[in-house]
Coordinates of C-alpha atoms and ligand atoms in Angstrom, one line a residue:
X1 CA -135.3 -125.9 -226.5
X2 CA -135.2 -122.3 -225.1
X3 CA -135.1 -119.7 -227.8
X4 CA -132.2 -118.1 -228.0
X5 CA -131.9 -113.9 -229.5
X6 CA -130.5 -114.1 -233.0
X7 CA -127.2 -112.3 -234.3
X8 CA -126.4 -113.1 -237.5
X9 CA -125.2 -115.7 -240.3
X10 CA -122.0 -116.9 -241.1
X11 CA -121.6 -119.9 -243.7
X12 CA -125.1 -119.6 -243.5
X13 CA -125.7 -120.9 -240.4
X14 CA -127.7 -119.2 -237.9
X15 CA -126.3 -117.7 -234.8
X16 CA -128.2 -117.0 -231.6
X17 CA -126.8 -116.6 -228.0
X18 CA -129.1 -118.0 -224.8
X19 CA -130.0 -115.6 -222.5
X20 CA -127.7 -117.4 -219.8
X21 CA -124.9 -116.2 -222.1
X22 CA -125.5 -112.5 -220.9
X23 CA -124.9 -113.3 -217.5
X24 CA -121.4 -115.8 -218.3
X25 CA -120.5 -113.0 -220.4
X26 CA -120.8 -110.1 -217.6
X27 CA -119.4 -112.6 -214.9
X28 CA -116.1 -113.8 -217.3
X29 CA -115.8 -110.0 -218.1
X30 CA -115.8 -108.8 -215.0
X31 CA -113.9 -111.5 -213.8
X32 CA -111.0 -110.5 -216.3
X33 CA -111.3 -107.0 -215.5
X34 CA -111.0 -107.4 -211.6
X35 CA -108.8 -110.3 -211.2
X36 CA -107.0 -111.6 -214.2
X37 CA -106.0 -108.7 -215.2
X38 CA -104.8 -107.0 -212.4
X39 CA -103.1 -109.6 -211.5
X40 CA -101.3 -110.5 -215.0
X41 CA -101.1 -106.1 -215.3
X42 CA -100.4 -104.4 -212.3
X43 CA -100.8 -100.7 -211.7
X44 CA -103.3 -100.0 -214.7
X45 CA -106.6 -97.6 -213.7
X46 CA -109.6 -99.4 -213.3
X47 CA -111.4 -98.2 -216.7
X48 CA -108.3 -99.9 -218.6
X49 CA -108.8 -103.0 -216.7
X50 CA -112.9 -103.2 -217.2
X51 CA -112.3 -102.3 -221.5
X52 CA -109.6 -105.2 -221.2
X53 CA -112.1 -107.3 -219.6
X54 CA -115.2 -106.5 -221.4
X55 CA -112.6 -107.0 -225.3
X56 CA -111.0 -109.7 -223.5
X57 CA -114.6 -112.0 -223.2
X58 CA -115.9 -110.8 -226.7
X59 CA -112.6 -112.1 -228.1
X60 CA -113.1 -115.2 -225.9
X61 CA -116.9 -116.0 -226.9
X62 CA -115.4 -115.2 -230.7
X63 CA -113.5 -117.9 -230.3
X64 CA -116.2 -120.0 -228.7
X65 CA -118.2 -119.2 -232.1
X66 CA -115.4 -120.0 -234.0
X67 CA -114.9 -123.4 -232.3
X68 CA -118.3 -124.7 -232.6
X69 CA -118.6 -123.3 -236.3
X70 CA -115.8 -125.9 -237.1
X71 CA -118.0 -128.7 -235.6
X72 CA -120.9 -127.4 -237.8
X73 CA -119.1 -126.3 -241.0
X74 CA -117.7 -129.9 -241.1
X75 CA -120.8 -131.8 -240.3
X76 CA -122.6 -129.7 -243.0
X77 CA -119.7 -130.7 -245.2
X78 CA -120.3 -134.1 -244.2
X79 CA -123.8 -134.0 -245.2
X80 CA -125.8 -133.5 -241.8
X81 CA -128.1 -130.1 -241.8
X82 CA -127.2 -127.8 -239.5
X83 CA -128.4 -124.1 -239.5
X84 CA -128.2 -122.9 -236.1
X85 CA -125.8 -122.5 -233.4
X86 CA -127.2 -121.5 -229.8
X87 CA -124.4 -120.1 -227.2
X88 CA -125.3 -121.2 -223.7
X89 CA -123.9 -120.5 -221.1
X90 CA -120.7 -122.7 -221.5
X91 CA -119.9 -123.1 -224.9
X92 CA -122.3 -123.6 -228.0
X93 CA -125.0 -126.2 -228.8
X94 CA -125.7 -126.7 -232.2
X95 CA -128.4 -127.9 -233.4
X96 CA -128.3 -131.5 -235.3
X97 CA -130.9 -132.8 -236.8
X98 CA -129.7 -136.5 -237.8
X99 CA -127.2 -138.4 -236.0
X100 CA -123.9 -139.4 -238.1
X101 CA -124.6 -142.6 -239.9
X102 CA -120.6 -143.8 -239.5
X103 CA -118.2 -143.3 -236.6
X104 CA -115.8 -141.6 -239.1
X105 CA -117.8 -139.1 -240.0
X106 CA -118.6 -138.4 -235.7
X107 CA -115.1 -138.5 -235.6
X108 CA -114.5 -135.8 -238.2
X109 CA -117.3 -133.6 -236.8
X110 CA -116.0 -134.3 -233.1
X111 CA -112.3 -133.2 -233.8
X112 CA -113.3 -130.1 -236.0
X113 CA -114.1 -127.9 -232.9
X114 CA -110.8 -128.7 -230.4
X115 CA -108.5 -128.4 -234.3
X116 CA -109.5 -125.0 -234.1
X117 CA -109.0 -124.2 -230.6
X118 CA -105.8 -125.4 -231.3
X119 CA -105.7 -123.6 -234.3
X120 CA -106.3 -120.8 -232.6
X121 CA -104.2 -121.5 -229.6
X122 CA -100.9 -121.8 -231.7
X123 CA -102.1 -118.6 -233.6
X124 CA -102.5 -116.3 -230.8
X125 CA -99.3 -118.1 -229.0
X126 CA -97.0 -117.1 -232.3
X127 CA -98.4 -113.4 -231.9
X128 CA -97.8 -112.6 -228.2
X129 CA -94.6 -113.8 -228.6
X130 CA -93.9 -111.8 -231.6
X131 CA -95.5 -108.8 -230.3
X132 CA -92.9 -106.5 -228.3
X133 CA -94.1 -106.3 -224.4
X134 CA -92.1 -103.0 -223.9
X135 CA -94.4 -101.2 -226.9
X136 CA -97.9 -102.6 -226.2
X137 CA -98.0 -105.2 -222.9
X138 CA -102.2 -104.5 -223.5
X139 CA -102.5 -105.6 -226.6
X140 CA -99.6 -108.8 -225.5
X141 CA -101.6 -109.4 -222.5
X142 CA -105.2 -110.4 -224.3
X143 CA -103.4 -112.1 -227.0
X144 CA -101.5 -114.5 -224.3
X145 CA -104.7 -114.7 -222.5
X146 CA -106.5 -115.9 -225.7
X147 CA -103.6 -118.2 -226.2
X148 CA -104.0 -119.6 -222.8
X149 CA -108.3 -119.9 -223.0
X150 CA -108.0 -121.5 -226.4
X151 CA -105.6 -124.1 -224.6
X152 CA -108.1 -124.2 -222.1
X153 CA -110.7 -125.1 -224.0
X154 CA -109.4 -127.2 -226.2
X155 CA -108.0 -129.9 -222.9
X156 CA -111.5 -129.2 -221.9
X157 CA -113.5 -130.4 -224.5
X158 CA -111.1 -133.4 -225.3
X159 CA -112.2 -134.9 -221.8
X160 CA -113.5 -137.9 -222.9
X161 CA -117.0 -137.9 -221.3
X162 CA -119.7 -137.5 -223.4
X163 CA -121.4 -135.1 -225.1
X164 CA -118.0 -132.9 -224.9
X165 CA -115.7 -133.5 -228.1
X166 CA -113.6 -136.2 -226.4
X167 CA -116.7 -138.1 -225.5
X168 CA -117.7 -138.5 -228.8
X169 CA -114.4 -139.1 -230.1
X170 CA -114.3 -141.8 -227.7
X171 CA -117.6 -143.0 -228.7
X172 CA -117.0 -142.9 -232.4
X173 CA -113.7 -145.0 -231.5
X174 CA -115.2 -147.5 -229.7
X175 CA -118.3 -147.7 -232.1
X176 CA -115.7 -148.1 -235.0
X177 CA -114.1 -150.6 -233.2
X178 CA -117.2 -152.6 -231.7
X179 CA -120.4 -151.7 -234.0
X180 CA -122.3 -150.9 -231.3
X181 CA -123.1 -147.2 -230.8
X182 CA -125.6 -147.9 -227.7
X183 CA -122.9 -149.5 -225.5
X184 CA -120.4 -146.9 -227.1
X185 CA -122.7 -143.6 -225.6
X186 CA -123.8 -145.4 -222.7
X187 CA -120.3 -145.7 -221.7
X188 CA -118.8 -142.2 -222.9
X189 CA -122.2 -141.0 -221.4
X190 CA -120.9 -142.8 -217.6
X191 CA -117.4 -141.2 -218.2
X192 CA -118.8 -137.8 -218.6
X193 CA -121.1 -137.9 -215.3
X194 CA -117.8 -139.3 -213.5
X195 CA -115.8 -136.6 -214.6
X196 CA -118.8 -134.3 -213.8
X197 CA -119.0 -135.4 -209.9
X198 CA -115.3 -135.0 -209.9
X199 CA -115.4 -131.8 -210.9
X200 CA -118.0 -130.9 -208.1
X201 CA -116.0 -132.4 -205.7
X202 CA -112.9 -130.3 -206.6
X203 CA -114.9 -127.5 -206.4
X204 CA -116.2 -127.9 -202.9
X205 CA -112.6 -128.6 -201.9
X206 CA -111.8 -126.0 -203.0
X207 CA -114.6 -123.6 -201.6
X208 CA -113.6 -125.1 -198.3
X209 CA -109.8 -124.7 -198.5
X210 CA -110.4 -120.7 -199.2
X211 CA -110.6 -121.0 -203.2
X212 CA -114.2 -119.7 -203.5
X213 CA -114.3 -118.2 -207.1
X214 CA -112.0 -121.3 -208.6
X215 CA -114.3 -123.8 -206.7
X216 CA -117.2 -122.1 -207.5
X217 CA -116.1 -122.3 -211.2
X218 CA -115.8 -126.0 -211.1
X219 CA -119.2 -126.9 -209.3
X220 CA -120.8 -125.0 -212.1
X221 CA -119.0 -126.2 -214.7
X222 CA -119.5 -129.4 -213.0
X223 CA -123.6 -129.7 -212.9
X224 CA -123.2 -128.3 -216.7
X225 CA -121.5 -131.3 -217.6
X226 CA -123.6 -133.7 -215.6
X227 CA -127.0 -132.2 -216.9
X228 CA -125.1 -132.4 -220.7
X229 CA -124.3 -135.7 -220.1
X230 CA -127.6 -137.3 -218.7
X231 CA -129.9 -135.3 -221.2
X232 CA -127.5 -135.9 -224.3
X233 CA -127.7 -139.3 -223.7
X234 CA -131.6 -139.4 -223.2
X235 CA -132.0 -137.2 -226.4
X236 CA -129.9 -139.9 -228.1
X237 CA -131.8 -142.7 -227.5
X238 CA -135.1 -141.1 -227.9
X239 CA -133.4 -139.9 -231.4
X240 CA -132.2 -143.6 -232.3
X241 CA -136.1 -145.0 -231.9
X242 CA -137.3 -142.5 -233.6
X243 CA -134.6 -143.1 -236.6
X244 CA -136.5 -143.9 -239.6
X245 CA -140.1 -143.6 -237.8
X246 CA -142.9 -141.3 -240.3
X247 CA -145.2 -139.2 -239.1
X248 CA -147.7 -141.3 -240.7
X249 CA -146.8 -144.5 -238.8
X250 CA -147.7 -142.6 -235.4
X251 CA -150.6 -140.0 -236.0
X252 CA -153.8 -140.7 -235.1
X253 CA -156.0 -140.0 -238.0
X254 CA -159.7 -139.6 -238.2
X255 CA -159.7 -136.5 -236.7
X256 CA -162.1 -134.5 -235.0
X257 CA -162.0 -131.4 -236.1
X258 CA -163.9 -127.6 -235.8
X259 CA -165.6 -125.7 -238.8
X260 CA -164.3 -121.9 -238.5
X261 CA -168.0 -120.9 -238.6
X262 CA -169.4 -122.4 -235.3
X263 CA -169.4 -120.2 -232.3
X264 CA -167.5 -120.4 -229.1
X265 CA -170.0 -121.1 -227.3
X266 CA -170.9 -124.2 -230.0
X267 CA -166.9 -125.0 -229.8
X268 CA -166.9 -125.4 -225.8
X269 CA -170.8 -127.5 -226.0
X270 CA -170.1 -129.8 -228.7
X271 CA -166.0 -130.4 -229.0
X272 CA -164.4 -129.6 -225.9
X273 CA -166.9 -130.8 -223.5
X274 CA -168.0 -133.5 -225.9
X275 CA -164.5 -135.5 -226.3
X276 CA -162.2 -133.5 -224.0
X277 CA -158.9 -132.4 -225.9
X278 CA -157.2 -129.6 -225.2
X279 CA -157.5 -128.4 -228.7
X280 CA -158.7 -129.2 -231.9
X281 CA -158.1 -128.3 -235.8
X282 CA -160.1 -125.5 -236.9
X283 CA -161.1 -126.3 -240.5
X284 CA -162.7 -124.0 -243.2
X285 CA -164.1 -126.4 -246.6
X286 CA -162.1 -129.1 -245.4
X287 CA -158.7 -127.4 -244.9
X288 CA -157.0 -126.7 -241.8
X289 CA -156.5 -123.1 -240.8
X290 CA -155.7 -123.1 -237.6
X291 CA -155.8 -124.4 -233.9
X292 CA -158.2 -123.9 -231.3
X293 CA -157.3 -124.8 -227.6
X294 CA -158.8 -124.1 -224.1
X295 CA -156.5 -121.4 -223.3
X296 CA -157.8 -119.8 -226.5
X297 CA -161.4 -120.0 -225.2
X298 CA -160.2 -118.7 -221.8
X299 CA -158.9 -115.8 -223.1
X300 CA -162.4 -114.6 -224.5
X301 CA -165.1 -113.3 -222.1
X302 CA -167.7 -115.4 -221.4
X303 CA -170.6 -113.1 -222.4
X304 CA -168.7 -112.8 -225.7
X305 CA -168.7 -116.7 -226.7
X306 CA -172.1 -117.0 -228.9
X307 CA -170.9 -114.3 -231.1
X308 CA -167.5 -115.0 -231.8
X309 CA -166.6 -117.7 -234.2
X310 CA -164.0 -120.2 -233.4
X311 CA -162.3 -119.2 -236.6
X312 CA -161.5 -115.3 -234.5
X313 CA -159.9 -116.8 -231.6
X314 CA -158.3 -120.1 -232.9
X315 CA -154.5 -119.8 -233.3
X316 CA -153.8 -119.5 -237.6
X317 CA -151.5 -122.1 -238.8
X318 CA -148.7 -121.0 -240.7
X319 CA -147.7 -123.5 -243.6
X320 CA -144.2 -123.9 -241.8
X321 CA -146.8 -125.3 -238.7
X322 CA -148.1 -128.1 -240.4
X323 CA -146.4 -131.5 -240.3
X324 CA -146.7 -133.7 -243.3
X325 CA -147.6 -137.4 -243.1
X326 CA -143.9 -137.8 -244.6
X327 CA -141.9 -135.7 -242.5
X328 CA -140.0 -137.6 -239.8
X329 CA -141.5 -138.1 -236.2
X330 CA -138.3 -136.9 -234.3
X331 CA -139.5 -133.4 -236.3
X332 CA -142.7 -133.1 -234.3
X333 CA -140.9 -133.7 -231.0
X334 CA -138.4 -130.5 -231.8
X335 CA -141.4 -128.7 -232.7
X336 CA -143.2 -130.0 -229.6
X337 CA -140.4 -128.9 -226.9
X338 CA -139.7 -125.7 -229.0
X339 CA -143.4 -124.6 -228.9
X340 CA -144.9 -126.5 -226.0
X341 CA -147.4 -127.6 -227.9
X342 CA -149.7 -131.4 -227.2
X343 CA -151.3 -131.5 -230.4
X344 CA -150.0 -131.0 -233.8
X345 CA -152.6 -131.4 -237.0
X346 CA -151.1 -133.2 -239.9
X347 CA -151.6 -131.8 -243.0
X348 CA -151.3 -133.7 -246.7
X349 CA -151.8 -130.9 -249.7
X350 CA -153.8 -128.9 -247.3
X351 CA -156.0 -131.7 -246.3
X352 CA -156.7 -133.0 -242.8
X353 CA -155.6 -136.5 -242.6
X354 CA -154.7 -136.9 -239.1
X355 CA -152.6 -135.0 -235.7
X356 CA -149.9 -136.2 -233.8
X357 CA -149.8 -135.9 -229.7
X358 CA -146.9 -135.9 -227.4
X359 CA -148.3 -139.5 -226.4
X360 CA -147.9 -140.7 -229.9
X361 CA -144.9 -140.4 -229.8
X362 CA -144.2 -141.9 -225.9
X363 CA -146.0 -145.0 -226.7
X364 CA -143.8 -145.4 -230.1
X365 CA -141.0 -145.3 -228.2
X366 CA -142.1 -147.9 -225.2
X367 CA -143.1 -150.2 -227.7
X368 CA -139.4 -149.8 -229.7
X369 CA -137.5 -150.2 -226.1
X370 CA -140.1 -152.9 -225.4
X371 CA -138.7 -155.0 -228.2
X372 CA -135.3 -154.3 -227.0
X373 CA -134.1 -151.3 -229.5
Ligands
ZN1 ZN1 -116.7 -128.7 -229.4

């Protein structure tokens, strides 16, 4: 998962925005600023219409934020940990670690984010029309636009394609009503790449017909929600194999590992050359203290090798690094996307026991779907 720039806590959940967010933000603001605006507001100079614009988008992402809060606020109600929300480009992603264990509670957690849109629609509907035009039409027009976006959203999200909020309140449904949560995504997950290919469609139409920005719009918007769909449902049933599976049943123990002491030069003779992994766990009296890999080696000048000690180059493991023969193997395979990493040492009370590869993992979950999981 790309790492996102962090902001700030609220509820104590972490926010950070993507760096695709920059560029939606600059494109939504300065779509507002040259087009919906002007066209809402005529007759305004041009720096009025760009500090509407750039107030207008913050208020909208606010209310992005606010929506996807609700989702995590209620699952973290609900007993699922959540501590961070990432804004992408369209819209947040929070991170979940467990799946809900009963439709009901997906069904909670769904609806939470389009009741606040709504919410918030109502809300900002109630204040333009209390706010007098004649005294400040600015002020009227952002707070009608919000009224409008939050609408937008909110019929948006409640398409019922998986992963948006619909999809999974369609899922939870038909789970509910079936028992069968694989059929249930596969199915919301089909719905949400239909209505994705739809949306492409539309928007070449519309690119054709004259309608560039609108069509472009809904070709983006489009491959967002077919990419959302497909990877959603792969993460699901990568997540529902992995459900219940330790660390321990997977890792490969008997580990070969590298005493801090020995040289480069010893490293690349007797380990890497020796058994050819792309890194091992550096190990000082029997604890691990860090990682050695090739690139590590790379990075050091050859004539340098037989006096620098493996334990100056390796990587040092921080205790939040170490995996635990207990922890759970869909934990390794965050870790392994977030860092890139192919070989994670685990670690029991700062003993070696055993490390855990990306291919651990694979053939864990070929045999599951081999015995029809
Ligand atoms: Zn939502």
């Amino acid at each position: 998962m790309a790492k996102g720039i962090k902001l700030f806590r609220v509820l104590g959940i972490r926010i950070s925005v993507d760096w695709s967010w920059f560029i939606i933000f600059g494109i939504f603001a300065w779509s507002l600023a040259y087009g919906y605006f002007p066209f809402r507001q005529p007759g305004l100079g041009p720096l009025t219409y760009l500090t509407l614009g750039l107030v207008s988008a913050l208020l909208l992402f606010s209310c992005v934020l606010i929506h996807e809060l609700s989702h995590s606020y209620t699952a973290n109600r609900l007993g699922l940990d959540i501590h961070e929300i990432t804004l992408f480009i369209f819209g947040g992603v929070a991170e979940l670690t467990k799946e809900p264990e009963d439709p009901i509670v997906e069904l909670k957690i769904a609806l939470a984010g389009p009741a606040a849109s709504l919410v918030l629609a109502v809300l900002f509907w109630g204040a333009s029309r209390l706010i007098p035009s004649s005294s400040y039409p600015l002020v009227r027009a952002v707070v009608s636009y919000l009224a409008l976006i939050n609408l937008v959203l909110l019929i948006f999200n409640m398409i019922p394609g998986f992963p948006l909020d619909g999809g999974r309140v369609f899922r939870a449904i038909w789970w509910a009503r079936t028992g069968d949560i694989d059929m249930a995504t596969r199915i919301a997950s089909r719905i949400g790449k239909g209505f994705a290919v739809f949306l492409i469609i539309w928007g070449f139409l519309n690119i054709f017909t004259g309608n560039f920005t609108g069509g472009l719009w809904s070709v983006l918007i489009g491959v967002f929600v077919q990419q959302a769909a497909e990877s959603g449902y792969q993460q699901l049933l990568i997540k529902r194999m992995l459900e219940g599976v330790k660390i321990r049943d997977i890792m490969s123990k008997g580990v070969i590992h590298v005493p801090e002491s020995k040289t480069v030069a010893e490293a690349v003779d007797e380990y890497f050359f020796k058994y050819h992994f792309v890194s091992f766990p550096v190990t000082a009296n029997g604890r691990v203290v860090g990682l050695i890999s090739l690139n590590n080696v790379r990075a050091l000048d050859k004539e340098r090798w037989a006096t620098t000690s493996a334990g100056e180059i390796m990587h040092r493991l921080a205790s939040e690094d170490a995996l635990a023969p207990e922890n759970n193997a869909l934990d390794v395979l965050t870790k392994m996307s977030a860092e890139n990493g192919g070989r994670f040492p685990v670690v029991d009370r700062g003993e070696l026991v055993g490390i855990v590869t990306r291919r651990d993992i694979m053939k864990m979950i070929e045999f599951k779907s081999g015995l029809g999981r």
